PDB file of C-alpha atoms and ligand atoms in Angstrom:
ATOM      1  CA  UNK A 528       0.000   0.000   0.000  1.00  0.00           C
ATOM      2  CA  UNK A 529       1.180   3.436  -0.811  1.00  0.00           C
ATOM      3  CA  UNK A 530       1.669   6.164   1.754  1.00  0.00           C
ATOM      4  CA  UNK A 531      -0.830   8.266  -0.186  1.00  0.00           C
ATOM      5  CA  UNK A 532      -3.555   5.622   0.068  1.00  0.00           C
ATOM      6  CA  UNK A 533      -3.091   5.447   3.841  1.00  0.00           C
ATOM      7  CA  UNK A 534      -3.274   9.210   4.165  1.00  0.00           C
ATOM      8  CA  UNK A 535      -6.415   9.285   2.008  1.00  0.00           C
ATOM      9  CA  UNK A 536      -8.102   6.611   4.106  1.00  0.00           C
ATOM     10  CA  UNK A 537      -7.212   8.472   7.294  1.00  0.00           C
ATOM     11  CA  UNK A 538      -8.526  11.766   5.962  1.00  0.00           C
ATOM     12  CA  UNK A 539     -11.699  10.130   4.613  1.00  0.00           C
ATOM     13  CA  UNK A 540     -12.294   8.237   7.844  1.00  0.00           C
ATOM     14  CA  UNK A 541     -12.105  11.419   9.913  1.00  0.00           C
ATOM     15  CA  UNK A 542     -14.316  13.311   7.500  1.00  0.00           C
ATOM     16  CA  UNK A 543     -17.006  10.609   7.526  1.00  0.00           C
ATOM     17  CA  UNK A 544     -16.816  10.388  11.341  1.00  0.00           C
ATOM     18  CA  UNK A 545     -17.393  14.150  11.571  1.00  0.00           C
ATOM     19  CA  UNK A 546     -20.317  14.084   9.169  1.00  0.00           C
ATOM     20  CA  UNK A 547     -21.904  11.137  11.004  1.00  0.00           C
ATOM     21  CA  UNK A 548     -21.574  13.004  14.319  1.00  0.00           C
ATOM     22  CA  UNK A 549     -23.065  16.140  12.818  1.00  0.00           C
ATOM     23  CA  UNK A 550     -25.988  14.282  11.222  1.00  0.00           C
ATOM     24  CA  UNK A 551     -26.623  12.352  14.452  1.00  0.00           C
ATOM     25  CA  UNK A 552     -26.839  15.580  16.450  1.00  0.00           C
ATOM     26  CA  UNK A 553     -29.109  17.119  13.840  1.00  0.00           C
ATOM     27  CA  UNK A 554     -31.352  14.051  14.083  1.00  0.00           C
ATOM     28  CA  UNK A 555     -31.534  14.494  17.882  1.00  0.00           C
ATOM     29  CA  UNK A 556     -29.307  11.501  18.551  1.00  0.00           C
ATOM     30  CA  UNK A 557     -25.828  10.835  19.865  1.00  0.00           C
ATOM     31  CA  UNK A 558     -22.835   9.730  17.795  1.00  0.00           C
ATOM     32  CA  UNK A 559     -22.935   6.302  19.451  1.00  0.00           C
ATOM     33  CA  UNK A 560     -26.510   5.765  18.266  1.00  0.00           C
ATOM     34  CA  UNK A 561     -25.222   5.445  14.708  1.00  0.00           C
ATOM     35  CA  UNK A 562     -23.130   2.510  13.466  1.00  0.00           C
ATOM     36  CA  UNK A 563     -20.562   3.221  10.777  1.00  0.00           C
ATOM     37  CA  UNK A 564     -20.061   0.079   8.709  1.00  0.00           C
ATOM     38  CA  UNK A 565     -17.486   0.112   5.934  1.00  0.00           C
ATOM     39  CA  UNK A 566     -18.470  -1.704   2.738  1.00  0.00           C
ATOM     40  CA  UNK A 567     -15.206  -3.418   1.876  1.00  0.00           C
ATOM     41  CA  UNK A 568     -15.789  -5.050  -1.526  1.00  0.00           C
ATOM     42  CA  UNK A 569     -12.679  -4.952  -3.770  1.00  0.00           C
ATOM     43  CA  UNK A 570     -10.654  -3.483  -0.882  1.00  0.00           C
ATOM     44  CA  UNK A 571      -7.427  -5.155   0.264  1.00  0.00           C
ATOM     45  CA  UNK A 572      -7.457  -6.561   3.821  1.00  0.00           C
ATOM     46  CA  UNK A 573      -4.396  -4.410   4.494  1.00  0.00           C
ATOM     47  CA  UNK A 574      -6.357  -1.242   3.716  1.00  0.00           C
ATOM     48  CA  UNK A 575      -9.362  -2.528   5.672  1.00  0.00           C
ATOM     49  CA  UNK A 576      -7.171  -3.255   8.700  1.00  0.00           C
ATOM     50  CA  UNK A 577      -5.647   0.190   8.465  1.00  0.00           C
ATOM     51  CA  UNK A 578      -9.167   1.662   8.748  1.00  0.00           C
ATOM     52  CA  UNK A 579      -9.773  -0.641  11.729  1.00  0.00           C
ATOM     53  CA  UNK A 580      -6.603   0.724  13.353  1.00  0.00           C
ATOM     54  CA  UNK A 581      -8.146   4.196  13.026  1.00  0.00           C
ATOM     55  CA  UNK A 582     -11.237   3.105  14.964  1.00  0.00           C
ATOM     56  CA  UNK A 583     -13.530   1.468  12.417  1.00  0.00           C
ATOM     57  CA  UNK A 584     -15.468  -1.325  14.154  1.00  0.00           C
ATOM     58  CA  UNK A 585     -17.819  -2.785  11.509  1.00  0.00           C
ATOM     59  CA  UNK A 586     -17.029  -4.130   8.049  1.00  0.00           C
ATOM     60  CA  UNK A 587     -19.317  -5.691   5.446  1.00  0.00           C
ATOM     61  CA  UNK A 588     -18.701  -7.834   2.379  1.00  0.00           C
ATOM     62  CA  UNK A 589     -21.258  -8.423  -0.362  1.00  0.00           C
ATOM     63  CA  UNK A 590     -19.885 -11.549  -2.060  1.00  0.00           C
ATOM     64  CA  UNK A 591     -19.392 -14.929  -0.393  1.00  0.00           C
ATOM     65  CA  UNK A 592     -16.360 -15.869  -2.468  1.00  0.00           C
ATOM     66  CA  UNK A 593     -14.562 -12.616  -1.770  1.00  0.00           C
ATOM     67  CA  UNK A 594     -15.367 -12.802   1.938  1.00  0.00           C
ATOM     68  CA  UNK A 595     -13.923 -16.308   2.167  1.00  0.00           C
ATOM     69  CA  UNK A 596     -10.756 -15.399   0.293  1.00  0.00           C
ATOM     70  CA  UNK A 597     -10.118 -12.417   2.600  1.00  0.00           C
ATOM     71  CA  UNK A 598     -11.389 -14.020   5.800  1.00  0.00           C
ATOM     72  CA  UNK A 599      -8.068 -15.063   7.323  1.00  0.00           C
ATOM     73  CA  UNK A 600      -6.607 -11.598   6.871  1.00  0.00           C
ATOM     74  CA  UNK A 601      -9.189  -9.331   8.527  1.00  0.00           C
ATOM     75  CA  UNK A 602      -8.389  -7.980  11.979  1.00  0.00           C
ATOM     76  CA  UNK A 603     -11.491  -9.517  13.548  1.00  0.00           C
ATOM     77  CA  UNK A 604     -10.154  -9.015  17.074  1.00  0.00           C
ATOM     78  CA  UNK A 605     -11.080  -5.389  16.606  1.00  0.00           C
ATOM     79  CA  UNK A 606     -13.953  -5.397  14.155  1.00  0.00           C
ATOM     80  CA  UNK A 607     -17.214  -7.178  13.480  1.00  0.00           C
ATOM     81  CA  UNK A 608     -17.725  -8.792  10.075  1.00  0.00           C
ATOM     82  CA  UNK A 609     -21.142  -8.701   8.420  1.00  0.00           C
ATOM     83  CA  UNK A 610     -22.608  -9.890   5.149  1.00  0.00           C
ATOM     84  CA  UNK A 611     -24.425  -7.177   3.193  1.00  0.00           C
ATOM     85  CA  UNK A 612     -24.925  -8.545  -0.324  1.00  0.00           C
ATOM     86  CA  UNK A 613     -27.413 -10.765  -2.091  1.00  0.00           C
ATOM     87  CA  UNK A 614     -27.190 -14.265  -0.614  1.00  0.00           C
ATOM     88  CA  UNK A 615     -28.196 -17.571  -2.174  1.00  0.00           C
ATOM     89  CA  UNK A 616     -29.502 -20.277   0.170  1.00  0.00           C
ATOM     90  CA  UNK A 617     -26.905 -22.785  -1.015  1.00  0.00           C
ATOM     91  CA  UNK A 618     -24.072 -20.481   0.116  1.00  0.00           C
ATOM     92  CA  UNK A 619     -25.367 -19.779   3.617  1.00  0.00           C
ATOM     93  CA  UNK A 620     -23.404 -22.616   5.190  1.00  0.00           C
ATOM     94  CA  UNK A 621     -20.154 -21.057   3.942  1.00  0.00           C
ATOM     95  CA  UNK A 622     -20.588 -17.895   5.996  1.00  0.00           C
ATOM     96  CA  UNK A 623     -22.574 -18.891   9.092  1.00  0.00           C
ATOM     97  CA  UNK A 624     -20.184 -18.854  12.056  1.00  0.00           C
ATOM     98  CA  UNK A 625     -17.905 -16.415  10.240  1.00  0.00           C
ATOM     99  CA  UNK A 626     -20.160 -13.364  10.161  1.00  0.00           C
ATOM    100  CA  UNK A 627     -21.832 -11.656  13.125  1.00  0.00           C
ATOM    101  CA  UNK A 628     -24.809 -10.438  11.142  1.00  0.00           C
ATOM    102  CA  UNK A 629     -26.431 -11.028   7.752  1.00  0.00           C
ATOM    103  CA  UNK A 630     -28.161  -7.880   6.463  1.00  0.00           C
ATOM    104  CA  UNK A 631     -29.799  -9.313   3.397  1.00  0.00           C
ATOM    105  CA  UNK A 632     -32.343 -11.941   4.458  1.00  0.00           C
ATOM    106  CA  UNK A 633     -35.441 -11.494   2.317  1.00  0.00           C
ATOM    107  CA  UNK A 634     -37.363 -14.772   2.305  1.00  0.00           C
ATOM    108  CA  UNK A 635     -38.618 -17.502   4.615  1.00  0.00           C
ATOM    109  CA  UNK A 636     -36.449 -19.957   2.717  1.00  0.00           C
ATOM    110  CA  UNK A 637     -33.275 -17.986   3.333  1.00  0.00           C
ATOM    111  CA  UNK A 638     -34.118 -17.367   7.005  1.00  0.00           C
ATOM    112  CA  UNK A 639     -34.800 -21.086   7.440  1.00  0.00           C
ATOM    113  CA  UNK A 640     -31.412 -21.961   5.977  1.00  0.00           C
ATOM    114  CA  UNK A 641     -29.585 -19.428   8.189  1.00  0.00           C
ATOM    115  CA  UNK A 642     -31.404 -20.932  11.165  1.00  0.00           C
ATOM    116  CA  UNK A 643     -30.567 -24.501  10.149  1.00  0.00           C
ATOM    117  CA  UNK A 644     -26.884 -23.763   9.605  1.00  0.00           C
ATOM    118  CA  UNK A 645     -26.679 -21.753  12.844  1.00  0.00           C
ATOM    119  CA  UNK A 646     -28.119 -24.679  14.828  1.00  0.00           C
ATOM    120  CA  UNK A 647     -25.664 -27.020  13.136  1.00  0.00           C
ATOM    121  CA  UNK A 648     -22.720 -24.768  14.041  1.00  0.00           C
ATOM    122  CA  UNK A 649     -24.048 -24.085  17.511  1.00  0.00           C
ATOM    123  CA  UNK A 650     -24.009 -20.300  16.976  1.00  0.00           C
ATOM    124  CA  UNK A 651     -26.587 -17.540  16.968  1.00  0.00           C
ATOM    125  CA  UNK A 652     -26.769 -15.387  13.857  1.00  0.00           C
ATOM    126  CA  UNK A 653     -28.218 -11.885  13.895  1.00  0.00           C
ATOM    127  CA  UNK A 654     -30.087 -10.906  10.762  1.00  0.00           C
ATOM    128  CA  UNK A 655     -31.736  -7.887   9.175  1.00  0.00           C
ATOM    129  CA  UNK A 656     -34.602  -8.181   6.743  1.00  0.00           C
ATOM    130  CA  UNK A 657     -33.873  -6.520   3.427  1.00  0.00           C
ATOM    131  CA  UNK A 658     -36.807  -4.526   2.093  1.00  0.00           C
ATOM    132  CA  UNK A 659     -37.225  -3.738  -1.599  1.00  0.00           C
ATOM    133  CA  UNK A 660     -38.295  -0.195  -0.848  1.00  0.00           C
ATOM    134  CA  UNK A 661     -38.331   0.913  -4.484  1.00  0.00           C
ATOM    135  CA  UNK A 662     -40.419  -2.047  -5.614  1.00  0.00           C
ATOM    136  CA  UNK A 663     -37.882  -2.788  -8.345  1.00  0.00           C
ATOM    137  CA  UNK A 664     -38.300  -6.075 -10.230  1.00  0.00           C
ATOM    138  CA  UNK A 665     -34.554  -6.639 -10.465  1.00  0.00           C
ATOM    139  CA  UNK A 666     -33.713  -5.996  -6.812  1.00  0.00           C
ATOM    140  CA  UNK A 667     -33.646  -8.386  -3.920  1.00  0.00           C
ATOM    141  CA  UNK A 668     -35.546  -7.608  -0.735  1.00  0.00           C
ATOM    142  CA  UNK A 669     -39.003  -8.450   0.449  1.00  0.00           C
ATOM    143  CA  UNK A 670     -41.932  -6.301  -0.635  1.00  0.00           C
ATOM    144  CA  UNK A 671     -42.961  -3.887   2.145  1.00  0.00           C
ATOM    145  CA  UNK A 672     -46.489  -5.353   2.040  1.00  0.00           C
ATOM    146  CA  UNK A 673     -45.114  -8.833   2.802  1.00  0.00           C
ATOM    147  CA  UNK A 674     -42.887  -7.799   5.693  1.00  0.00           C
ATOM    148  CA  UNK A 675     -45.165  -8.477   8.665  1.00  0.00           C
ATOM    149  CA  UNK A 676     -46.140 -11.846   7.269  1.00  0.00           C
ATOM    150  CA  UNK A 677     -42.472 -12.740   6.747  1.00  0.00           C
ATOM    151  CA  UNK A 678     -41.550 -11.725  10.302  1.00  0.00           C
ATOM    152  CA  UNK A 679     -44.443 -13.758  11.634  1.00  0.00           C
ATOM    153  CA  UNK A 680     -43.283 -16.839   9.774  1.00  0.00           C
ATOM    154  CA  UNK A 681     -39.668 -16.653  10.939  1.00  0.00           C
ATOM    155  CA  UNK A 682     -40.003 -15.302  14.467  1.00  0.00           C
ATOM    156  CA  UNK A 683     -39.736 -18.734  16.090  1.00  0.00           C
ATOM    157  CA  UNK A 684     -36.851 -20.048  13.991  1.00  0.00           C
ATOM    158  CA  UNK A 685     -34.031 -21.265  16.226  1.00  0.00           C
ATOM    159  CA  UNK A 686     -30.625 -19.597  16.553  1.00  0.00           C
ATOM    160  CA  UNK A 687     -31.436 -16.482  14.563  1.00  0.00           C
ATOM    161  CA  UNK A 688     -32.314 -13.047  15.915  1.00  0.00           C
ATOM    162  CA  UNK A 689     -33.973 -10.406  13.769  1.00  0.00           C
ATOM    163  CA  UNK A 690     -32.376  -7.083  14.698  1.00  0.00           C
ATOM    164  CA  UNK A 691     -33.939  -4.732  12.188  1.00  0.00           C
ATOM    165  CA  UNK A 692     -34.257  -3.741   8.544  1.00  0.00           C
ATOM    166  CA  UNK A 693     -32.009  -2.883   5.618  1.00  0.00           C
ATOM    167  CA  UNK A 694     -32.627  -1.314   2.224  1.00  0.00           C
ATOM    168  CA  UNK A 695     -30.884  -0.262  -0.958  1.00  0.00           C
ATOM    169  CA  UNK A 696     -33.132   2.341  -2.593  1.00  0.00           C
ATOM    170  CA  UNK A 697     -33.206   2.753  -6.386  1.00  0.00           C
ATOM    171  CA  UNK A 698     -30.700   5.063  -8.040  1.00  0.00           C
ATOM    172  CA  UNK A 699     -32.417   8.439  -7.987  1.00  0.00           C
ATOM    173  CA  UNK A 700     -31.964  11.480 -10.173  1.00  0.00           C
ATOM    174  CA  UNK A 701     -32.980  13.857  -7.403  1.00  0.00           C
ATOM    175  CA  UNK A 702     -32.286  14.331  -3.720  1.00  0.00           C
ATOM    176  CA  UNK A 703     -36.004  14.536  -3.019  1.00  0.00           C
ATOM    177  CA  UNK A 704     -36.698  11.083  -4.433  1.00  0.00           C
ATOM    178  CA  UNK A 705     -34.059   9.413  -2.304  1.00  0.00           C
ATOM    179  CA  UNK A 706     -35.360  11.251   0.770  1.00  0.00           C
ATOM    180  CA  UNK A 707     -38.837   9.911   0.024  1.00  0.00           C
ATOM    181  CA  UNK A 708     -37.532   6.347  -0.008  1.00  0.00           C
ATOM    182  CA  UNK A 709     -35.625   6.872   3.253  1.00  0.00           C
ATOM    183  CA  UNK A 710     -38.648   8.335   4.938  1.00  0.00           C
ATOM    184  CA  UNK A 711     -40.929   5.571   3.656  1.00  0.00           C
ATOM    185  CA  UNK A 712     -38.438   3.067   5.055  1.00  0.00           C
ATOM    186  CA  UNK A 713     -38.270   4.839   8.415  1.00  0.00           C
ATOM    187  CA  UNK A 714     -42.066   4.776   8.655  1.00  0.00           C
ATOM    188  CA  UNK A 715     -42.071   1.021   8.071  1.00  0.00           C
ATOM    189  CA  UNK A 716     -39.345   0.609  10.705  1.00  0.00           C
ATOM    190  CA  UNK A 717     -41.313   2.605  13.288  1.00  0.00           C
ATOM    191  CA  UNK A 718     -44.504   0.799  12.384  1.00  0.00           C
ATOM    192  CA  UNK A 719     -42.948  -2.652  12.889  1.00  0.00           C
ATOM    193  CA  UNK A 720     -41.275  -1.534  16.147  1.00  0.00           C
ATOM    194  CA  UNK A 721     -44.710  -0.581  17.423  1.00  0.00           C
ATOM    195  CA  UNK A 722     -46.142  -4.006  16.680  1.00  0.00           C
ATOM    196  CA  UNK A 723     -43.833  -5.629  19.245  1.00  0.00           C
ATOM    197  CA  UNK A 724     -43.622  -9.023  17.548  1.00  0.00           C
ATOM    198  CA  UNK A 725     -42.177 -11.746  19.831  1.00  0.00           C
ATOM    199  CA  UNK A 726     -38.443 -12.399  19.346  1.00  0.00           C
ATOM    200  CA  UNK A 727     -38.148  -9.589  16.806  1.00  0.00           C
ATOM    201  CA  UNK A 728     -36.246  -6.452  17.743  1.00  0.00           C
ATOM    202  CA  UNK A 729     -36.031  -3.303  15.682  1.00  0.00           C
ATOM    203  CA  UNK A 730     -32.702  -1.793  16.807  1.00  0.00           C
ATOM    204  CA  UNK A 731     -31.056  -1.405  13.438  1.00  0.00           C
ATOM    205  CA  UNK A 732     -32.215   0.509  10.386  1.00  0.00           C
ATOM    206  CA  UNK A 733     -29.426   0.067   7.851  1.00  0.00           C
ATOM    207  CA  UNK A 734     -29.636   2.586   5.004  1.00  0.00           C
ATOM    208  CA  UNK A 735     -27.443   5.202   3.338  1.00  0.00           C
ATOM    209  CA  UNK A 736     -24.222   4.797   1.352  1.00  0.00           C
ATOM    210  CA  UNK A 737     -21.406   7.134   0.293  1.00  0.00           C
ATOM    211  CA  UNK A 738     -23.622   9.535  -1.635  1.00  0.00           C
ATOM    212  CA  UNK A 739     -26.399   9.855   0.928  1.00  0.00           C
ATOM    213  CA  UNK A 740     -25.468   8.569   4.400  1.00  0.00           C
ATOM    214  CA  UNK A 741     -25.887  12.050   5.904  1.00  0.00           C
ATOM    215  CA  UNK A 742     -29.471  12.315   4.620  1.00  0.00           C
ATOM    216  CA  UNK A 743     -30.160   8.714   5.667  1.00  0.00           C
ATOM    217  CA  UNK A 744     -29.219   9.531   9.273  1.00  0.00           C
ATOM    218  CA  UNK A 745     -31.507  12.566   9.206  1.00  0.00           C
ATOM    219  CA  UNK A 746     -34.248  10.211   8.002  1.00  0.00           C
ATOM    220  CA  UNK A 747     -33.777   7.715  10.847  1.00  0.00           C
ATOM    221  CA  UNK A 748     -30.946   5.371   9.824  1.00  0.00           C
ATOM    222  CA  UNK A 749     -29.104   3.838  12.777  1.00  0.00           C
ATOM    223  CA  UNK A 750     -26.487   2.196  10.543  1.00  0.00           C
ATOM    224  CA  UNK A 751     -24.847   3.494   7.375  1.00  0.00           C
ATOM    225  CA  UNK A 752     -22.796   1.451   4.896  1.00  0.00           C
ATOM    226  CA  UNK A 753     -20.022   3.480   3.338  1.00  0.00           C
ATOM    227  CA  UNK A 754     -17.563   2.183   0.745  1.00  0.00           C
ATOM    228  CA  UNK A 755     -16.069   4.459  -1.877  1.00  0.00           C
ATOM    229  CA  UNK A 756     -16.086   7.603   0.276  1.00  0.00           C
ATOM    230  CA  UNK A 757     -13.758   5.799   2.654  1.00  0.00           C
ATOM    231  CA  UNK A 758     -11.538   3.681   0.420  1.00  0.00           C
ATOM    232  CA  UNK A 759     -11.764   5.609  -2.860  1.00  0.00           C
ATOM    233  CA  UNK A 760     -13.353   4.585  -6.147  1.00  0.00           C
ATOM    234  CA  UNK A 761     -13.467   0.823  -6.636  1.00  0.00           C
ATOM    235  CA  UNK A 762     -11.222  -0.873  -9.143  1.00  0.00           C
ATOM    236  CA  UNK A 763     -12.999  -4.092 -10.112  1.00  0.00           C
ATOM    237  CA  UNK A 764     -10.074  -5.166 -12.301  1.00  0.00           C
ATOM    238  CA  UNK A 765      -7.576  -5.383  -9.472  1.00  0.00           C
TER     239      UNK A 765
HETATM  240  C1  PLP B1238     -20.943  -1.386  -1.990  1.00  0.00           C
HETATM  241  C2  PLP B1238     -22.078  -1.334  -1.064  1.00  0.00           C
HETATM  242  C3  PLP B1238     -22.300  -0.211  -0.254  1.00  0.00           C
HETATM  243  C4  PLP B1238     -21.433   1.022  -0.272  1.00  0.00           C
HETATM  244  O1  PLP B1238     -21.470   1.693  -1.509  1.00  0.00           O
HETATM  245  P1  PLP B1238     -20.682   3.077  -1.710  1.00  0.00           P
HETATM  246  O2  PLP B1238     -21.528   3.830  -2.656  1.00  0.00           O
HETATM  247  O3  PLP B1238     -19.356   2.729  -2.256  1.00  0.00           O
HETATM  248  O4  PLP B1238     -20.587   3.743  -0.400  1.00  0.00           O
HETATM  249  C5  PLP B1238     -23.376  -0.267   0.620  1.00  0.00           C
HETATM  250  N1  PLP B1238     -24.198  -1.334   0.700  1.00  0.00           N
HETATM  251  C6  PLP B1238     -24.013  -2.425  -0.066  1.00  0.00           C
HETATM  252  C7  PLP B1238     -24.956  -3.560   0.084  1.00  0.00           C
HETATM  253  C8  PLP B1238     -22.953  -2.470  -0.962  1.00  0.00           C
HETATM  254  O5  PLP B1238     -22.777  -3.562  -1.722  1.00  0.00           O
END
């Protein structure tokens, strides 16, 4: 790693920290109410661990293969590893026991498999339910209208704990549109919290990425997932 890359990561880390603190205060919360998770796809473990040495405590990968190939190199003494990408049921067994939380559970089938593999490995796996807030055909996530039913079906599954919701809104051509999705998502989050479903907690609302994490926090996010603003533009060729 070059000296310049390290300096960039340090500068970016501090800048993001400051903006998260500012947004938290503006939202009437404290800095510690917001979790800063770094999306680490395409990023070298060395660069990830440098960010951890600066204080980063949560990292997230979105591909099973990449997570497994980097797994032995992360500094997991000092950071929690999560899975944030689309997950196929047949790959669940490869990551259960390795990740602390899976953000992208969107079906009964997938939840059942996470439960089954968690029982087998004698671990508990925290999960978030991914919501397809934009109603896009091509996107994963459960439809908002199906959410309560889904939670009801999985609430008694063994060795999994639902901790909240996650979304990836559609790419928007205006700030207002993205804010509408965030606020729709926050309303769903509050609504479900109020229902007090057994074994389901609504502590985490994971939304907001590099371009919009500040706005997401103002709209109720308790966790943001930031990649390129921290590590620089991704180079998929590397
Ligand atoms: C890559 C990724 C992010 C972060 O994206 P940036 O725009 O680089 O901040 C967040 N969430 C998920 C699920 C991702 O795959």
